[in-house]
Coordinates of C-alpha atoms in Angstrom, one line a residue:
X1 CA 7.1 3.4 2.0
X2 CA 3.6 2.4 2.7
X3 CA 2.2 2.3 6.2
X4 CA 2.0 1.5 9.9
X5 CA -0.9 0.4 12.2
X6 CA -2.9 0.8 15.3
X7 CA -2.4 -1.5 18.3
X8 CA -1.7 -5.1 17.6
X9 CA -4.7 -6.2 19.7
X10 CA -7.1 -3.7 18.1
X11 CA -6.0 -4.7 14.6
X12 CA -5.6 -8.4 15.1
X13 CA -8.2 -9.2 12.4
X14 CA -7.9 -5.8 10.8
X15 CA -9.3 -7.2 7.6
X16 CA -11.6 -9.7 9.0
X17 CA -13.8 -7.9 6.5
X18 CA -17.0 -8.1 8.5
X19 CA -20.5 -8.4 7.3
X20 CA -20.9 -4.7 6.6
X21 CA -23.7 -4.1 4.1
X22 CA -22.8 -3.3 0.6
X23 CA -23.8 0.2 0.0
X24 CA -26.5 2.4 -1.2
X25 CA -26.4 4.8 -4.2
X26 CA -24.0 7.7 -4.3
X27 CA -26.3 10.5 -5.1
X28 CA -24.7 13.6 -3.7
X29 CA -26.6 16.4 -2.2
X30 CA -25.4 19.9 -3.0
X31 CA -25.9 20.8 0.6
X32 CA -22.9 20.5 2.9
X33 CA -22.9 19.9 6.7
X34 CA -21.3 23.3 7.2
X35 CA -23.6 25.2 4.9
X36 CA -20.5 26.2 2.9
X37 CA -21.3 27.9 -0.4
X38 CA -19.6 29.9 -3.1
X39 CA -16.6 29.1 -5.2
X40 CA -13.6 27.3 -3.7
X41 CA -10.3 25.9 -4.9
X42 CA -8.5 23.0 -3.3
X43 CA -5.2 21.3 -4.1
X44 CA -5.3 17.5 -4.0
X45 CA -2.7 14.7 -4.1
X46 CA -2.5 13.4 -7.6
X47 CA -0.2 10.7 -9.0
X48 CA 3.3 9.7 -8.5
X49 CA 5.8 12.0 -10.2
X50 CA 6.7 9.1 -12.5
X51 CA 3.2 8.5 -13.7
X52 CA 2.9 8.3 -17.5
X53 CA 0.8 10.7 -19.7
X54 CA -2.1 8.2 -20.0
X55 CA -2.5 8.1 -16.2
X56 CA -2.3 11.9 -16.1
X57 CA -4.9 12.2 -18.7
X58 CA -7.2 9.8 -16.9
X59 CA -6.9 11.9 -13.8
X60 CA -7.5 15.1 -15.8
X61 CA -10.7 13.5 -17.2
X62 CA -12.0 12.7 -13.7
X63 CA -11.2 16.2 -12.6
X64 CA -13.1 17.6 -15.5
X65 CA -16.1 15.4 -14.7
X66 CA -16.0 16.4 -11.0
X67 CA -15.9 20.1 -11.9
X68 CA -18.8 19.6 -14.2
X69 CA -20.8 18.1 -11.4
X70 CA -19.5 20.7 -8.8
X71 CA -19.0 23.9 -10.9
X72 CA -18.2 25.9 -7.7
X73 CA -15.2 23.7 -6.9
X74 CA -11.9 24.0 -8.7
X75 CA -9.4 21.1 -8.3
X76 CA -5.7 21.6 -8.7
X77 CA -3.7 18.3 -8.6
X78 CA -0.2 17.9 -7.4
X79 CA 2.3 15.1 -7.9
X80 CA 2.5 13.2 -4.6
X81 CA 4.8 10.5 -3.3
X82 CA 4.6 9.9 0.5
X83 CA 8.1 9.3 1.9
X84 CA 8.9 9.0 5.6
X85 CA 12.0 11.1 5.0
X86 CA 10.1 14.1 3.6
X87 CA 6.5 14.0 4.9
X88 CA 7.2 15.5 8.4
X89 CA 8.9 18.5 6.9
X90 CA 6.0 18.9 4.4
X91 CA 3.4 18.7 7.1
X92 CA 5.3 21.2 9.4
X93 CA 6.0 23.5 6.5
X94 CA 2.4 23.7 5.3
X95 CA 3.3 22.5 1.8
X96 CA 0.9 19.6 1.6
X97 CA -2.2 19.8 -0.7
X98 CA -5.6 20.2 1.0
X99 CA -6.2 16.5 0.3
X100 CA -3.2 14.3 1.0
X101 CA -2.4 10.6 1.5
X102 CA -0.9 8.9 4.6
X103 CA -0.1 5.4 5.5
X104 CA -3.0 3.6 7.2
X105 CA -1.7 3.6 10.7
X106 CA -0.1 7.1 10.8
X107 CA -3.6 8.4 11.2
X108 CA -3.7 7.8 15.0
X109 CA -0.5 9.7 15.6
X110 CA -1.4 12.6 13.4
X111 CA -4.8 12.9 15.1
X112 CA -3.3 12.8 18.6
X113 CA -0.9 15.5 17.5
X114 CA -3.8 17.6 16.2
X115 CA -2.4 17.7 12.7
X116 CA -5.4 16.7 10.7
X117 CA -8.7 18.5 10.0
X118 CA -11.9 17.2 11.5
X119 CA -13.9 16.0 8.6
X120 CA -16.4 13.9 10.6
X121 CA -19.7 15.7 9.6
X122 CA -18.7 15.7 5.9
X123 CA -17.8 12.0 5.9
X124 CA -20.9 10.9 7.8
X125 CA -23.1 12.9 5.3
X126 CA -22.0 10.5 2.6
X127 CA -24.5 7.8 1.7
X128 CA -22.0 5.2 2.9
X129 CA -20.5 7.2 5.7
X130 CA -21.3 4.5 8.3
X131 CA -20.3 1.5 6.2
X132 CA -16.5 1.5 6.3
X133 CA -14.8 -1.6 7.6
X134 CA -14.7 -0.8 11.3
X135 CA -11.1 -2.0 11.8
X136 CA -10.0 0.4 9.0
X137 CA -11.9 3.5 9.8
X138 CA -10.6 3.2 13.4
X139 CA -7.2 4.3 12.1
X140 CA -8.7 7.6 11.1
X141 CA -10.9 8.1 14.2
X142 CA -9.9 10.1 17.2
X143 CA -10.6 9.4 20.9
X144 CA -13.4 12.0 20.5
X145 CA -15.1 9.6 18.1
X146 CA -14.7 12.0 15.2
X147 CA -13.3 11.0 11.8
X148 CA -10.1 12.8 10.6
X149 CA -9.1 10.5 7.8
X150 CA -10.7 7.7 5.7
X151 CA -9.3 4.5 4.1
X152 CA -9.0 5.5 0.5
X153 CA -7.1 3.1 -1.6
X154 CA -4.6 0.3 -1.9
X155 CA -5.6 -1.8 1.2
X156 CA -3.1 -4.5 0.5
X157 CA -1.3 -7.5 1.8
X158 CA 2.3 -7.9 1.0
X159 CA 2.7 -10.5 -1.8
X160 CA 5.3 -12.0 -4.1
X161 CA 5.6 -10.4 -7.6
X162 CA 7.4 -12.4 -10.3
X163 CA 8.4 -12.3 -13.9
X164 CA 6.7 -15.2 -15.7
X165 CA 8.9 -15.0 -18.7
X166 CA 12.1 -15.5 -16.6
X167 CA 10.5 -18.5 -15.0
X168 CA 9.8 -20.0 -18.4
X169 CA 13.3 -19.3 -19.6
X170 CA 14.8 -21.1 -16.6
X171 CA 12.6 -24.1 -17.2
X172 CA 10.2 -23.3 -14.3
X173 CA 6.4 -23.5 -14.5
X174 CA 5.1 -19.9 -14.1
X175 CA 1.8 -21.3 -13.1
X176 CA 3.4 -22.9 -10.1
X177 CA 5.2 -20.1 -8.3
X178 CA 7.0 -20.8 -5.1
X179 CA 5.1 -21.3 -1.9
X180 CA 8.0 -21.4 0.6
X181 CA 11.0 -19.3 1.1
X182 CA 13.2 -22.3 0.4
X183 CA 11.5 -22.6 -3.0
X184 CA 12.0 -18.9 -3.7
X185 CA 15.7 -19.4 -3.1
X186 CA 15.9 -22.4 -5.3
X187 CA 13.9 -20.7 -8.1
X188 CA 16.0 -17.5 -7.8
X189 CA 19.2 -19.5 -8.2
X190 CA 17.8 -21.4 -11.2
X191 CA 16.7 -18.2 -12.9
X192 CA 20.1 -16.5 -12.3
X193 CA 22.1 -19.5 -13.5
X194 CA 19.9 -19.9 -16.6
X195 CA 19.5 -16.3 -17.6
X196 CA 22.1 -14.2 -15.8
X197 CA 19.3 -12.1 -14.3
X198 CA 19.0 -11.6 -10.5
X199 CA 16.5 -14.1 -9.2
X200 CA 15.4 -11.9 -6.3
X201 CA 15.7 -8.3 -5.1
X202 CA 15.2 -6.6 -1.8
X203 CA 14.2 -3.1 -0.9
X204 CA 16.9 -1.6 1.2
X205 CA 16.6 2.2 0.9
X206 CA 14.9 4.3 3.5
X207 CA 12.1 2.9 5.5
X208 CA 11.0 0.7 2.6
X209 CA 13.8 -1.7 3.5
X210 CA 12.7 -2.0 7.1
X211 CA 9.1 -2.5 5.9
X212 CA 9.9 -5.4 3.7
X213 CA 12.2 -7.0 6.3
X214 CA 9.3 -6.8 8.7
X215 CA 7.1 -8.4 6.1
X216 CA 9.6 -11.3 5.7
X217 CA 9.7 -11.8 9.5
X218 CA 5.9 -11.7 9.7
X219 CA 5.6 -14.4 7.1
X220 CA 7.9 -16.6 9.2
X221 CA 5.8 -16.0 12.3
X222 CA 7.7 -13.2 13.9
X223 CA 6.9 -9.6 14.8
X224 CA 9.0 -6.5 15.3
X225 CA 7.0 -5.2 18.3
X226 CA 4.9 -6.7 21.1
X227 CA 2.2 -5.1 23.3
X228 CA 1.3 -6.5 26.8
X229 CA -1.8 -4.3 27.3
X230 CA 0.2 -1.4 28.8
X231 CA 3.6 -1.2 27.2
X232 CA 5.1 -1.7 23.7
X233 CA 8.4 -3.5 23.3
X234 CA 10.6 -3.5 20.3
X235 CA 11.5 -7.0 19.1
X236 CA 13.7 -6.2 16.1
X237 CA 16.0 -9.1 17.2
X238 CA 13.1 -11.6 16.8
X239 CA 14.2 -15.0 15.6
X240 CA 12.2 -14.6 12.4
X241 CA 13.9 -11.3 11.6
X242 CA 17.3 -13.0 11.9
X243 CA 16.1 -15.9 9.8
X244 CA 15.0 -13.6 6.9
X245 CA 18.3 -11.7 7.1
X246 CA 20.3 -14.9 7.0
X247 CA 18.2 -16.0 4.0
X248 CA 19.0 -12.7 2.2
X249 CA 22.7 -13.2 3.1
X250 CA 22.7 -16.7 1.6
X251 CA 21.0 -15.5 -1.6
X252 CA 23.7 -12.9 -2.0
X253 CA 26.9 -14.5 -0.8
X254 CA 26.3 -18.2 -1.4
X255 CA 24.0 -18.3 -4.5
X256 CA 24.8 -15.0 -6.1
X257 CA 21.2 -14.7 -7.1
X258 CA 20.3 -11.5 -5.2
X259 CA 20.3 -8.2 -7.1
X260 CA 23.5 -6.4 -6.0
X261 CA 21.7 -3.1 -5.0
X262 CA 21.4 -1.5 -1.6
X263 CA 19.6 1.6 -2.9
X264 CA 16.3 0.3 -3.9
X265 CA 13.2 2.0 -2.5
X266 CA 9.6 1.3 -3.4
X267 CA 9.6 3.0 -6.7
X268 CA 13.2 1.9 -7.6
X269 CA 12.5 -1.8 -7.3
X270 CA 9.4 -1.4 -9.4
X271 CA 11.6 0.2 -12.1
X272 CA 14.1 -2.6 -12.0
X273 CA 11.5 -5.2 -12.1
X274 CA 9.7 -3.6 -15.1
X275 CA 13.1 -3.4 -16.9
X276 CA 13.5 -7.2 -16.5
X277 CA 16.5 -6.9 -14.2
X278 CA 15.0 -9.1 -11.5
X279 CA 12.6 -12.1 -11.3
X280 CA 11.0 -11.8 -7.9
X281 CA 10.4 -9.3 -5.0
X282 CA 7.9 -8.6 -2.3
X283 CA 5.7 -5.5 -2.1
X284 CA 2.1 -4.6 -1.6
X285 CA -0.3 -6.7 -3.6
X286 CA -1.6 -3.6 -5.4
X287 CA 1.7 -2.7 -7.1
X288 CA 0.5 -3.7 -10.6
X289 CA -1.3 -0.4 -10.9
X290 CA 2.0 1.5 -10.4
X291 CA 3.9 -0.8 -12.7
X292 CA 1.4 0.1 -15.5
X293 CA 1.1 3.8 -14.8
X294 CA 4.8 4.5 -14.1
X295 CA 6.8 1.7 -15.7
X296 CA 5.1 0.6 -18.9
X297 CA 4.0 -2.9 -17.8
X298 CA 0.9 -4.2 -19.5
X299 CA -1.2 -7.4 -19.5
X300 CA 1.2 -9.0 -22.2
X301 CA 4.4 -8.2 -20.2
X302 CA 4.5 -11.5 -18.3
X303 CA 3.6 -10.3 -14.8
X304 CA 2.7 -12.8 -12.1
X305 CA 1.4 -12.3 -8.6
X306 CA 1.3 -14.9 -5.8
X307 CA 0.9 -15.0 -2.0
X308 CA 4.0 -14.3 0.1
X309 CA 5.4 -17.6 1.4
X310 CA 4.3 -18.3 5.0
X311 CA 5.2 -20.8 7.6
X312 CA 4.0 -21.7 11.1
X313 CA 1.9 -18.8 12.5
X314 CA 3.2 -16.5 9.8
X315 CA 1.0 -14.3 7.6
X316 CA 1.0 -11.5 5.1
X317 CA 1.7 -8.0 6.4
X318 CA -1.1 -5.6 5.6
X319 CA -1.3 -1.9 5.0
X320 CA -2.9 0.8 3.0
X321 CA -3.5 4.4 2.3
X322 CA -5.8 7.0 4.0
X323 CA -6.9 10.3 2.7
X324 CA -6.8 13.3 5.0
X325 CA -7.3 17.0 4.9
X326 CA -4.9 19.7 6.1
X327 CA -5.7 21.3 9.4
X328 CA -5.7 24.9 8.0
X329 CA -8.4 24.1 5.4
X330 CA -11.5 26.3 5.6
X331 CA -14.9 24.7 6.1
X332 CA -15.6 25.2 2.4
X333 CA -12.4 23.5 1.5
X334 CA -13.1 20.6 3.9
X335 CA -16.5 20.2 2.3
X336 CA -15.0 20.2 -1.2
X337 CA -12.2 17.9 -0.1
X338 CA -14.5 15.2 1.1
X339 CA -16.5 15.5 -2.1
X340 CA -13.3 15.0 -4.0
X341 CA -12.3 12.0 -1.7
X342 CA -15.7 10.5 -2.5
X343 CA -15.3 11.1 -6.2
X344 CA -11.7 10.1 -6.8
X345 CA -11.2 7.3 -4.2
X346 CA -14.5 5.8 -3.0
X347 CA -17.6 6.4 -5.2
X348 CA -16.4 3.8 -7.7
X349 CA -16.7 1.2 -4.9
X350 CA -20.2 2.3 -4.0
X351 CA -22.0 3.4 -7.1
X352 CA -22.3 1.5 -10.4
X353 CA -22.3 4.5 -12.6
X354 CA -19.1 5.9 -11.0
X355 CA -17.5 2.5 -11.1
X356 CA -18.2 2.2 -14.8
X357 CA -17.2 5.8 -15.5
X358 CA -13.8 5.3 -13.7
X359 CA -13.2 2.1 -15.5
X360 CA -14.1 3.5 -18.9
X361 CA -11.7 6.4 -18.5
X362 CA -8.9 4.1 -17.5
X363 CA -9.3 1.8 -20.4
X364 CA -9.8 4.7 -22.8
X365 CA -6.4 6.1 -21.8
X366 CA -3.5 5.7 -24.2
X367 CA -2.0 3.4 -23.2
X368 CA -4.8 1.9 -21.1
X369 CA -4.5 2.0 -17.3
X370 CA -5.0 -1.0 -15.1
X371 CA -8.6 -1.9 -14.2
X372 CA -9.4 -4.7 -11.7
X373 CA -6.1 -5.1 -9.8
X374 CA -7.0 -7.2 -6.7
X375 CA -7.0 -5.2 -3.4
X376 CA -8.5 -5.9 0.0
X377 CA -11.9 -4.2 0.5
X378 CA -12.4 -0.8 2.2
X379 CA -16.0 -1.7 3.0
X380 CA -16.9 -5.4 2.9
X381 CA -16.0 -8.4 0.8
X382 CA -19.6 -8.4 -0.6
X383 CA -19.2 -4.8 -1.6
X384 CA -15.8 -5.5 -3.2
X385 CA -17.2 -8.4 -5.2
X386 CA -20.2 -6.3 -6.4
X387 CA -18.0 -3.5 -7.5
X388 CA -15.8 -5.9 -9.5
X389 CA -19.0 -7.3 -11.2
X390 CA -19.9 -3.8 -12.3
X391 CA -16.7 -3.4 -14.2
X392 CA -16.2 -7.0 -15.4
X393 CA -16.2 -6.0 -19.1
X394 CA -13.4 -3.4 -18.5
X395 CA -11.1 -5.5 -16.4
X396 CA -7.8 -5.7 -18.2
X397 CA -5.3 -7.0 -15.6
X398 CA -4.0 -10.5 -16.1
X399 CA -6.1 -12.1 -13.3
X400 CA -5.3 -15.6 -14.6
X401 CA -1.7 -14.9 -13.7
X402 CA -2.6 -13.6 -10.3
X403 CA -4.4 -16.7 -9.0
X404 CA -1.6 -17.5 -6.5
X405 CA -2.8 -14.4 -4.7
X406 CA -6.5 -14.1 -5.5
X407 CA -7.2 -17.7 -4.5
X408 CA -6.1 -16.9 -0.9
X409 CA -6.6 -13.1 -0.6
X410 CA -9.7 -13.5 1.7
X411 CA -8.5 -16.5 3.6
X412 CA -4.8 -16.0 4.3
X413 CA -3.6 -15.0 7.7
X414 CA -3.2 -11.2 7.8
X415 CA -0.7 -9.5 10.1
X416 CA -1.2 -5.9 11.2
X417 CA 1.9 -3.6 11.2
X418 CA 3.5 -2.6 14.4
X419 CA 1.6 0.0 16.4
X420 CA 4.0 2.3 18.2
X421 CA 6.7 4.3 16.4
X422 CA 6.6 1.9 13.4
X423 CA 8.3 4.2 11.0
X424 CA 11.1 4.6 13.6
X425 CA 11.4 0.8 13.8
X426 CA 11.6 0.6 10.0
X427 CA 14.2 3.3 10.0
X428 CA 16.4 1.2 12.3
X429 CA 16.0 -2.0 10.2
X430 CA 16.8 -0.8 6.7
X431 CA 20.5 -0.1 7.5
X432 CA 20.7 -3.7 8.7
X433 CA 19.4 -4.9 5.4
X434 CA 22.0 -2.7 3.6
X435 CA 24.8 -4.1 5.8
X436 CA 23.8 -7.7 5.1
X437 CA 23.6 -7.2 1.4
X438 CA 26.9 -5.3 1.2
X439 CA 29.1 -7.0 3.8
X440 CA 29.5 -10.8 3.7
X441 CA 30.8 -10.8 7.3
X442 CA 28.0 -8.6 8.7
X443 CA 27.3 -9.5 12.3
X444 CA 23.5 -9.9 12.2
X445 CA 23.1 -10.5 15.9
X446 CA 25.0 -7.3 16.8
X447 CA 23.3 -5.2 14.1
X448 CA 19.9 -6.3 15.4
X449 CA 20.8 -5.8 19.0
X450 CA 21.8 -2.2 18.3
X451 CA 18.8 -1.6 16.1
X452 CA 16.5 -2.9 18.8
X453 CA 17.9 -0.7 21.4
X454 CA 17.4 2.4 19.2
X455 CA 13.9 1.2 18.3
X456 CA 12.9 0.8 22.0
X457 CA 14.3 4.3 22.7
X458 CA 12.1 5.7 20.0
X459 CA 9.1 3.9 21.4
X460 CA 9.8 5.2 24.9
X461 CA 10.5 8.8 23.8
X462 CA 7.1 8.9 22.0
X463 CA 5.1 8.2 25.2

């Protein structure tokens, strides 16, 4: 699962991308705000457990370069895969690495619960410490005005991923992917009838299923929560939620074109897609990186990316990842942690030399790792475009086959995630997805009525 969000009003325009200045150089000072000195070891979130050897080697190379620059800091990487079902226990049990990743909007809750380290002085000491997109950094800023987490990677909009080869085999033009949900359904059936492969698949496991159902509802103009300035109200029974569930029902029970799986989480659906077992699915627009690193997809595979279909006031659900530091980290570890966050996540967006070094290490891996996957900017559109120019010669992703997304990535309507108890809302929705896929006679209205009551209870109990 990916993320949640701050209030709908505060984030309505979350990625309006501002006119923040593109940055200055990334020359680091050896001095830290705390005056921390001496040797220190930190553990940091690394790659997904399924990452291939090439991705691991690229990370190892970047660690070696970091330790050469900072000889008093030792970096120990750990496989990391944020899941709603395990994160709370890891946090409570003190088993997280010093630097860990969280969904964009979980920052506010964790800050309010005093579960993140104050890294304000270290972040603000960075050359670009005051240049983050204000709507994004707000998710990691406490009511005291201090920074506890920073947007780090994968600021995405949910998009439609598709197999261009299956489109061709079904007589469809892969350069003209569907732009409406009706067209997705039509193409899914044509693909299934022509190839026997499922035309579409849906995440249904854990909160990932609720996340993607919410994305479908958002694209149709609906929301799963409203805010009147004082109170949050669950709207899991929104008309658009019902419409998307009915659409999934029809794909499965009328067309037979929906993959017959109710156990697909975020990584599982990537695996099935890479194996050629489905033609289309929705997920974050940045998924290509994981498909390369964990599933063996490359630029010759036949991957296509296009915008999620929208109608009316609908838009693309947004999300992303923040980097945070464990509360029990020492000052020296916090200083080292922010240096690592700068090195691994952010410096390549701000400094040409770091951008080129990162790109070179990725293309030099065997097999090469993805360089240039389109994501929404952490700083500004101008900064993003500049950083892409720096690495133009190393970009190896099939951008020509991603135009359905890149042509609109800065102009499409972007929808922030629900603000209050969003993971609880997702947790109520994914069993509904499972029921609709597994039971032809599932009572959608009753399922959503029950889910909405439970969701509202979660919102109320969190006050």
